[in-house]
Amino acid sequence: MAVIEVDHLKKEFSYYKKAVGLSGSLHNLFHRETLTKEAVKDITFSVEKGEVIGLLGPNGAGKTTTLKMLSGILHPTSGSARVDGYIPWERKNEFKRRFSIVMGQKNQLWWDLPASDSFYLNKCIFNVDDQEYIKTVEELAELLEVKELMSVQVRRLSLGERMKMEILAALIHRPDILFLDEPTIGLDIVSQQKIRSFLQYYNEQKQTTIILTSHYMRDIEELCQRAVIVSQGQIVYDGKLSQINHLMGDKKVLTLKFEEEISREQLLPFGKVRELKGTEGILELPKEGFRKTMADILSRFPVEDFTVTEVPLEESIALIFRKEGTAS
């Protein structure tokens, strides 16, 4: 059963064009030109209970605006949405208890206070039972490895530690739905991995529905089986991550190490030469007939070693963006 249903959602922002200089400012006092920005044009999708989906797109595609509408922060220009049976922008108290939103570039914790004070404030806001609150904080602090940092001022924590605290604060009231907007932005590789591992475990244990935006493909690949790709405010792909490569032409990447230098001209008949330096080369080959092509290469050239991989997910997604931009 779908817990999030979005139907032809649209959001426009109006702003004024500012002329340059003092004369332009005086002109704007009496004659201002109003412009309209379509942040979200017309999107429709649904999310099942316990599903983790990646909401992907370039900067300005409308991802954050979509999450803000689904969490009730913004009112849409048109269209409809239901989150756990509620219309988000009505902002009913019962709805606010059902979800949490974590934004990687926004802080909800009090900067000069220990994180534990912010946790307790959230406990009071959501009227969480004392025993349930203690149990939740202890469990999550253990999982996120921040138990020893609870009494440290937030401003003294590292970026990774603060983000863990932000996630902990968002889960105090055990929401059914979690919106994550760039939760690993700016974090080091180790911190990113720990947050991904936690979210994966938490989703498996609690069946929390998660919508995640991220420019780090490792976040998407490890947490999501499905992607909703948005470009210029519209959905251009909604389906399994594993199908994106197929959509873009089913290619494989062959990395070769030769015993001697090979020229680009010698390799071009076999496929696209991505890179060639000295005795190492990288080819992009169609999956269809790959075995025969591979056998031809091995029989014709002195190959010392080779590896075969899929086209990186971010490349396929970037190609979707480019195609959509060209089409528009």
CSV table of C-alpha atoms in Angstrom, one decimal:
chain,number,residue,atom,x,y,z
A,1,MET,CA,0.0,0.0,0.0
A,2,ALA,CA,1.3,3.4,-0.9
A,3,VAL,CA,2.1,5.7,2.0
A,4,ILE,CA,3.1,8.6,-0.2
A,5,GLU,CA,1.0,9.6,-3.2
A,6,VAL,CA,2.0,12.6,-5.4
A,7,ASP,CA,-0.4,13.6,-8.2
A,8,HIS,CA,0.6,16.3,-10.8
A,9,LEU,CA,2.3,18.4,-8.1
A,10,LYS,CA,3.5,21.8,-9.3
A,11,LYS,CA,5.3,24.7,-7.5
A,12,GLU,CA,6.0,28.2,-9.0
A,13,PHE,CA,7.9,31.0,-7.4
A,14,SER,CA,7.4,34.7,-8.4
A,15,TYR,CA,10.2,37.2,-8.2
A,16,TYR,CA,11.1,40.6,-9.6
A,17,LYS,CA,13.6,41.5,-12.3
A,18,LYS,CA,16.0,44.1,-10.9
A,19,ALA,CA,17.5,46.7,-13.3
A,20,VAL,CA,21.2,47.7,-12.8
A,21,GLY,CA,22.1,50.9,-11.0
A,22,LEU,CA,20.3,53.8,-9.2
A,23,SER,CA,18.1,54.6,-12.1
A,24,GLY,CA,17.1,51.0,-12.3
A,25,SER,CA,16.2,50.9,-8.6
A,26,LEU,CA,14.0,54.0,-9.1
A,27,HIS,CA,12.4,52.5,-12.1
A,28,ASN,CA,11.6,49.4,-10.1
A,29,LEU,CA,9.7,51.4,-7.5
A,30,PHE,CA,7.0,52.1,-10.0
A,31,HIS,CA,7.3,49.5,-12.7
A,32,ARG,CA,8.5,46.1,-11.6
A,33,GLU,CA,8.7,43.2,-14.0
A,34,THR,CA,7.4,40.0,-12.4
A,35,LEU,CA,9.1,36.7,-13.4
A,36,THR,CA,8.0,33.2,-12.6
A,37,LYS,CA,10.2,30.2,-11.9
A,38,GLU,CA,8.7,26.7,-12.2
A,39,ALA,CA,10.6,24.8,-9.6
A,40,VAL,CA,8.4,21.8,-9.9
A,41,LYS,CA,6.4,21.5,-13.1
A,42,ASP,CA,4.3,18.3,-13.0
A,43,ILE,CA,5.4,15.3,-11.0
A,44,THR,CA,3.5,12.2,-10.1
A,45,PHE,CA,4.8,9.2,-8.2
A,46,SER,CA,4.0,6.9,-5.2
A,47,VAL,CA,6.1,5.3,-2.5
A,48,GLU,CA,5.2,2.0,-0.7
A,49,LYS,CA,5.6,1.5,3.0
A,50,GLY,CA,9.2,0.6,3.9
A,51,GLU,CA,10.5,1.6,0.5
A,52,VAL,CA,13.8,3.6,0.2
A,53,ILE,CA,13.8,5.7,-3.0
A,54,GLY,CA,16.5,8.0,-4.3
A,55,LEU,CA,15.2,11.4,-5.6
A,56,LEU,CA,17.9,12.4,-8.0
A,57,GLY,CA,18.6,15.4,-10.3
A,58,PRO,CA,21.0,18.2,-11.0
A,59,ASN,CA,21.1,21.4,-8.9
A,60,GLY,CA,17.8,23.3,-9.3
A,61,ALA,CA,15.9,20.3,-10.6
A,62,GLY,CA,13.2,20.6,-7.9
A,63,LYS,CA,14.3,17.9,-5.4
A,64,THR,CA,14.4,20.0,-2.3
A,65,THR,CA,11.2,21.9,-3.2
A,66,THR,CA,9.4,18.5,-3.6
A,67,LEU,CA,10.5,17.4,-0.2
A,68,LYS,CA,9.4,20.7,1.3
A,69,MET,CA,6.0,20.3,-0.2
A,70,LEU,CA,5.7,16.7,1.1
A,71,SER,CA,6.7,17.8,4.6
A,72,GLY,CA,4.3,20.7,4.6
A,73,ILE,CA,6.9,23.5,4.6
A,74,LEU,CA,5.7,24.7,1.2
A,75,HIS,CA,2.2,24.9,-0.3
A,76,PRO,CA,2.0,23.8,-4.0
A,77,THR,CA,0.8,25.9,-6.8
A,78,SER,CA,-1.4,23.0,-8.0
A,79,GLY,CA,-1.7,19.3,-7.8
A,80,SER,CA,-2.2,17.1,-4.8
A,81,ALA,CA,-0.2,14.8,-2.4
A,82,ARG,CA,-1.0,12.5,0.5
A,83,VAL,CA,1.6,11.4,3.0
A,84,ASP,CA,0.4,8.6,5.3
A,85,GLY,CA,-3.1,9.7,4.6
A,86,TYR,CA,-2.6,13.4,5.3
A,87,ILE,CA,-2.4,16.4,3.1
A,88,PRO,CA,1.0,17.8,4.1
A,89,TRP,CA,0.4,21.6,3.8
A,90,GLU,CA,-2.6,21.3,6.2
A,91,ARG,CA,0.1,20.8,8.8
A,92,LYS,CA,-2.1,18.8,11.2
A,93,ASN,CA,-0.4,17.8,14.5
A,94,GLU,CA,-1.1,14.1,13.8
A,95,PHE,CA,0.7,14.4,10.5
A,96,LYS,CA,3.7,16.1,12.1
A,97,ARG,CA,4.2,13.1,14.3
A,98,ARG,CA,4.4,10.8,11.3
A,99,PHE,CA,7.4,12.2,9.6
A,100,SER,CA,10.8,13.9,10.0
A,101,ILE,CA,13.0,15.8,7.6
A,102,VAL,CA,16.8,16.1,7.8
A,103,MET,CA,18.5,18.7,5.6
A,104,GLY,CA,22.2,18.4,5.2
A,105,GLN,CA,22.6,22.2,4.9
A,106,LYS,CA,20.1,23.2,7.7
A,107,ASN,CA,20.6,22.7,11.4
A,108,GLN,CA,17.8,21.8,13.8
A,109,LEU,CA,20.0,21.5,16.9
A,110,TRP,CA,20.8,24.4,19.2
A,111,TRP,CA,24.3,25.5,18.3
A,112,ASP,CA,25.5,26.4,21.8
A,113,LEU,CA,23.8,23.6,23.7
A,114,PRO,CA,24.7,19.9,24.0
A,115,ALA,CA,22.7,17.7,21.6
A,116,SER,CA,21.0,16.0,24.5
A,117,ASP,CA,19.2,19.3,25.3
A,118,SER,CA,17.8,19.4,21.7
A,119,PHE,CA,16.8,15.8,22.0
A,120,TYR,CA,14.8,16.5,25.2
A,121,LEU,CA,13.2,19.5,23.5
A,122,ASN,CA,12.0,17.3,20.7
A,123,LYS,CA,10.8,14.8,23.3
A,124,CYS,CA,8.6,17.5,24.9
A,125,ILE,CA,7.4,18.8,21.5
A,126,PHE,CA,6.2,15.4,20.4
A,127,ASN,CA,5.1,14.3,23.9
A,128,VAL,CA,7.2,11.2,23.9
A,129,ASP,CA,6.8,9.0,27.0
A,130,ASP,CA,9.8,9.2,29.3
A,131,GLN,CA,10.7,5.5,29.2
A,132,GLU,CA,10.3,5.4,25.5
A,133,TYR,CA,12.5,8.5,25.1
A,134,ILE,CA,15.3,7.1,27.2
A,135,LYS,CA,15.1,3.8,25.3
A,136,THR,CA,15.2,5.5,21.9
A,137,VAL,CA,18.1,7.8,22.7
A,138,GLU,CA,20.2,5.0,24.2
A,139,GLU,CA,19.5,2.7,21.2
A,140,LEU,CA,20.2,5.3,18.5
A,141,ALA,CA,23.2,6.7,20.3
A,142,GLU,CA,24.7,3.3,20.4
A,143,LEU,CA,24.0,2.6,16.8
A,144,LEU,CA,25.4,5.9,15.6
A,145,GLU,CA,28.4,5.7,18.0
A,146,VAL,CA,27.8,9.1,19.6
A,147,LYS,CA,27.1,8.0,23.2
A,148,GLU,CA,30.2,9.8,24.5
A,149,LEU,CA,29.3,13.1,22.7
A,150,MET,CA,25.8,13.7,24.1
A,151,SER,CA,27.0,16.4,26.6
A,152,VAL,CA,29.3,18.2,24.1
A,153,GLN,CA,28.2,21.5,22.7
A,154,VAL,CA,27.0,21.1,19.1
A,155,ARG,CA,29.4,23.7,17.8
A,156,ARG,CA,32.3,21.7,19.1
A,157,LEU,CA,31.3,18.6,17.2
A,158,SER,CA,32.8,17.7,13.8
A,159,LEU,CA,30.5,17.8,10.7
A,160,GLY,CA,30.1,14.1,10.7
A,161,GLU,CA,29.2,14.0,14.4
A,162,ARG,CA,26.7,16.8,14.0
A,163,MET,CA,25.0,15.0,11.2
A,164,LYS,CA,24.6,11.9,13.3
A,165,MET,CA,23.1,14.0,16.0
A,166,GLU,CA,20.7,15.6,13.5
A,167,ILE,CA,19.5,12.2,12.4
A,168,LEU,CA,19.1,11.0,16.0
A,169,ALA,CA,17.1,14.1,16.8
A,170,ALA,CA,14.8,13.5,13.8
A,171,LEU,CA,14.1,9.9,15.1
A,172,ILE,CA,13.2,10.8,18.7
A,173,HIS,CA,9.5,10.3,18.0
A,174,ARG,CA,9.9,7.2,15.8
A,175,PRO,CA,8.5,8.6,12.6
A,176,ASP,CA,7.0,6.3,9.9
A,177,ILE,CA,8.5,8.5,7.1
A,178,LEU,CA,11.9,10.1,6.8
A,179,PHE,CA,12.9,12.7,4.3
A,180,LEU,CA,16.6,13.1,3.9
A,181,ASP,CA,18.0,16.0,1.8
A,182,GLU,CA,21.8,15.5,1.2
A,183,PRO,CA,22.4,13.9,4.6
A,184,THR,CA,26.1,13.1,3.8
A,185,ILE,CA,27.0,16.4,2.1
A,186,GLY,CA,30.6,17.4,3.0
A,187,LEU,CA,31.3,14.3,5.1
A,188,ASP,CA,34.4,12.2,4.8
A,189,ILE,CA,34.2,8.7,3.4
A,190,VAL,CA,34.1,7.0,6.8
A,191,SER,CA,31.3,9.2,8.1
A,192,GLN,CA,29.3,8.7,4.9
A,193,GLN,CA,29.6,4.9,5.3
A,194,LYS,CA,28.6,4.9,8.9
A,195,ILE,CA,25.5,7.0,8.2
A,196,ARG,CA,24.6,4.7,5.2
A,197,SER,CA,25.0,1.6,7.4
A,198,PHE,CA,22.8,3.1,10.1
A,199,LEU,CA,20.0,4.1,7.7
A,200,GLN,CA,20.1,0.7,6.0
A,201,TYR,CA,19.8,-1.1,9.4
A,202,TYR,CA,17.1,1.3,10.7
A,203,ASN,CA,15.0,0.8,7.6
A,204,GLU,CA,15.3,-3.0,7.8
A,205,GLN,CA,14.4,-3.0,11.5
A,206,LYS,CA,11.6,-0.4,11.6
A,207,GLN,CA,10.3,-0.5,8.0
A,208,THR,CA,10.6,3.3,7.9
A,209,THR,CA,9.8,4.8,4.5
A,210,ILE,CA,12.7,7.0,3.2
A,211,ILE,CA,13.0,9.5,0.4
A,212,LEU,CA,16.7,10.4,-0.1
A,213,THR,CA,18.3,13.1,-2.2
A,214,SER,CA,22.1,12.9,-2.7
A,215,HIS,CA,24.7,13.8,-5.2
A,216,TYR,CA,26.9,10.9,-3.8
A,217,MET,CA,26.0,7.8,-5.9
A,218,ARG,CA,27.3,5.5,-3.2
A,219,ASP,CA,24.4,6.7,-1.0
A,220,ILE,CA,21.9,5.8,-3.7
A,221,GLU,CA,23.5,2.5,-4.7
A,222,GLU,CA,23.7,1.2,-1.2
A,223,LEU,CA,20.4,2.4,0.2
A,224,CYS,CA,18.0,2.5,-2.8
A,225,GLN,CA,16.6,-0.1,-5.2
A,226,ARG,CA,14.5,2.5,-7.0
A,227,ALA,CA,15.3,6.0,-8.4
A,228,VAL,CA,13.0,8.9,-9.3
A,229,ILE,CA,15.1,11.2,-11.5
A,230,VAL,CA,13.9,14.8,-11.9
A,231,SER,CA,15.2,17.2,-14.5
A,232,GLN,CA,13.9,20.8,-14.9
A,233,GLY,CA,11.1,20.1,-12.5
A,234,GLN,CA,9.8,17.0,-14.3
A,235,ILE,CA,10.3,13.3,-13.7
A,236,VAL,CA,12.4,11.8,-16.6
A,237,TYR,CA,12.8,8.3,-15.0
A,238,ASP,CA,11.1,6.3,-12.3
A,239,GLY,CA,12.2,2.7,-11.9
A,240,LYS,CA,14.8,0.3,-10.7
A,241,LEU,CA,18.4,1.5,-10.4
A,242,SER,CA,19.5,-1.7,-12.1
A,243,GLN,CA,17.5,-0.7,-15.3
A,244,ILE,CA,19.2,2.6,-15.8
A,245,ASN,CA,22.2,1.2,-17.6
A,246,HIS,CA,19.9,-0.9,-19.8
A,247,LEU,CA,18.0,2.3,-20.6
A,248,MET,CA,21.2,4.0,-21.7
A,249,GLY,CA,22.2,1.3,-24.1
A,250,ASP,CA,23.6,-1.6,-22.1
A,251,LYS,CA,27.3,-0.9,-22.1
A,252,LYS,CA,30.2,-2.5,-20.3
A,253,VAL,CA,33.6,-1.0,-19.4
A,254,LEU,CA,36.7,-3.1,-20.3
A,255,THR,CA,39.9,-2.0,-18.6
A,256,LEU,CA,43.0,-3.5,-20.3
A,257,LYS,CA,46.7,-3.8,-19.5
A,258,PHE,CA,48.9,-4.7,-22.4
A,259,GLU,CA,52.4,-6.1,-22.5
A,260,GLU,CA,53.3,-3.3,-25.0
A,261,GLU,CA,51.9,0.0,-26.2
A,262,ILE,CA,48.9,-0.1,-28.4
A,263,SER,CA,47.6,2.7,-30.6
A,264,ARG,CA,44.1,4.2,-30.4
A,265,GLU,CA,43.5,3.4,-34.0
A,266,GLN,CA,44.1,-0.3,-33.3
A,267,LEU,CA,41.4,-0.3,-30.6
A,268,LEU,CA,38.8,1.9,-32.3
A,269,PRO,CA,37.2,-1.0,-34.4
A,270,PHE,CA,36.2,-2.7,-31.2
A,271,GLY,CA,34.4,0.1,-29.4
A,272,LYS,CA,34.7,3.5,-27.8
A,273,VAL,CA,38.1,4.2,-26.4
A,274,ARG,CA,37.5,6.1,-23.2
A,275,GLU,CA,41.2,6.4,-22.2
A,276,LEU,CA,44.6,5.2,-23.5
A,277,LYS,CA,47.8,5.9,-21.7
A,278,GLY,CA,50.9,3.8,-22.4
A,279,THR,CA,50.1,0.2,-22.0
A,280,GLU,CA,46.7,0.7,-20.3
A,281,GLY,CA,43.4,1.4,-22.0
A,282,ILE,CA,39.7,1.6,-21.2
A,283,LEU,CA,37.1,0.6,-23.7
A,284,GLU,CA,33.3,1.0,-23.7
A,285,LEU,CA,31.6,-1.9,-25.4
A,286,PRO,CA,28.0,-2.9,-26.1
A,287,LYS,CA,26.8,-5.9,-24.0
A,288,GLU,CA,25.4,-7.5,-27.1
A,289,GLY,CA,28.3,-9.6,-28.6
A,290,PHE,CA,30.6,-8.7,-25.7
A,291,ARG,CA,32.0,-12.2,-25.4
A,292,LYS,CA,33.0,-12.3,-29.0
A,293,THR,CA,34.5,-8.9,-29.0
A,294,MET,CA,36.4,-9.7,-25.8
A,295,ALA,CA,37.7,-12.9,-27.4
A,296,ASP,CA,38.8,-11.0,-30.5
A,297,ILE,CA,40.8,-8.5,-28.4
A,298,LEU,CA,42.5,-11.2,-26.4
A,299,SER,CA,43.5,-13.1,-29.5
A,300,ARG,CA,44.8,-10.0,-31.4
A,301,PHE,CA,46.6,-8.1,-28.7
A,302,PRO,CA,49.2,-9.1,-26.0
A,303,VAL,CA,46.9,-8.6,-23.0
A,304,GLU,CA,48.5,-9.0,-19.6
A,305,ASP,CA,45.4,-8.3,-17.5
A,306,PHE,CA,41.9,-7.0,-17.8
A,307,THR,CA,38.8,-6.2,-15.7
A,308,VAL,CA,35.1,-5.9,-16.7
A,309,THR,CA,32.7,-3.5,-15.0
A,310,GLU,CA,29.4,-1.8,-15.6
A,311,VAL,CA,29.2,1.8,-16.7
A,312,PRO,CA,29.2,3.9,-13.5
A,313,LEU,CA,25.7,4.8,-12.4
A,314,GLU,CA,26.5,8.5,-12.2
A,315,GLU,CA,27.5,8.5,-15.8
A,316,SER,CA,24.2,6.9,-16.9
A,317,ILE,CA,22.3,9.4,-14.8
A,318,ALA,CA,24.3,12.3,-16.2
A,319,LEU,CA,23.5,11.1,-19.7
A,320,ILE,CA,19.8,11.2,-18.8
A,321,PHE,CA,20.1,14.8,-17.7
A,322,ARG,CA,21.9,15.8,-20.9
A,323,LYS,CA,19.4,14.1,-23.1
A,324,GLU,CA,16.5,15.7,-21.3
A,325,GLY,CA,18.2,19.1,-21.5
A,326,THR,CA,18.7,18.7,-25.2
A,327,ALA,CA,15.1,17.6,-25.7
A,328,SER,CA,13.8,20.6,-24.0
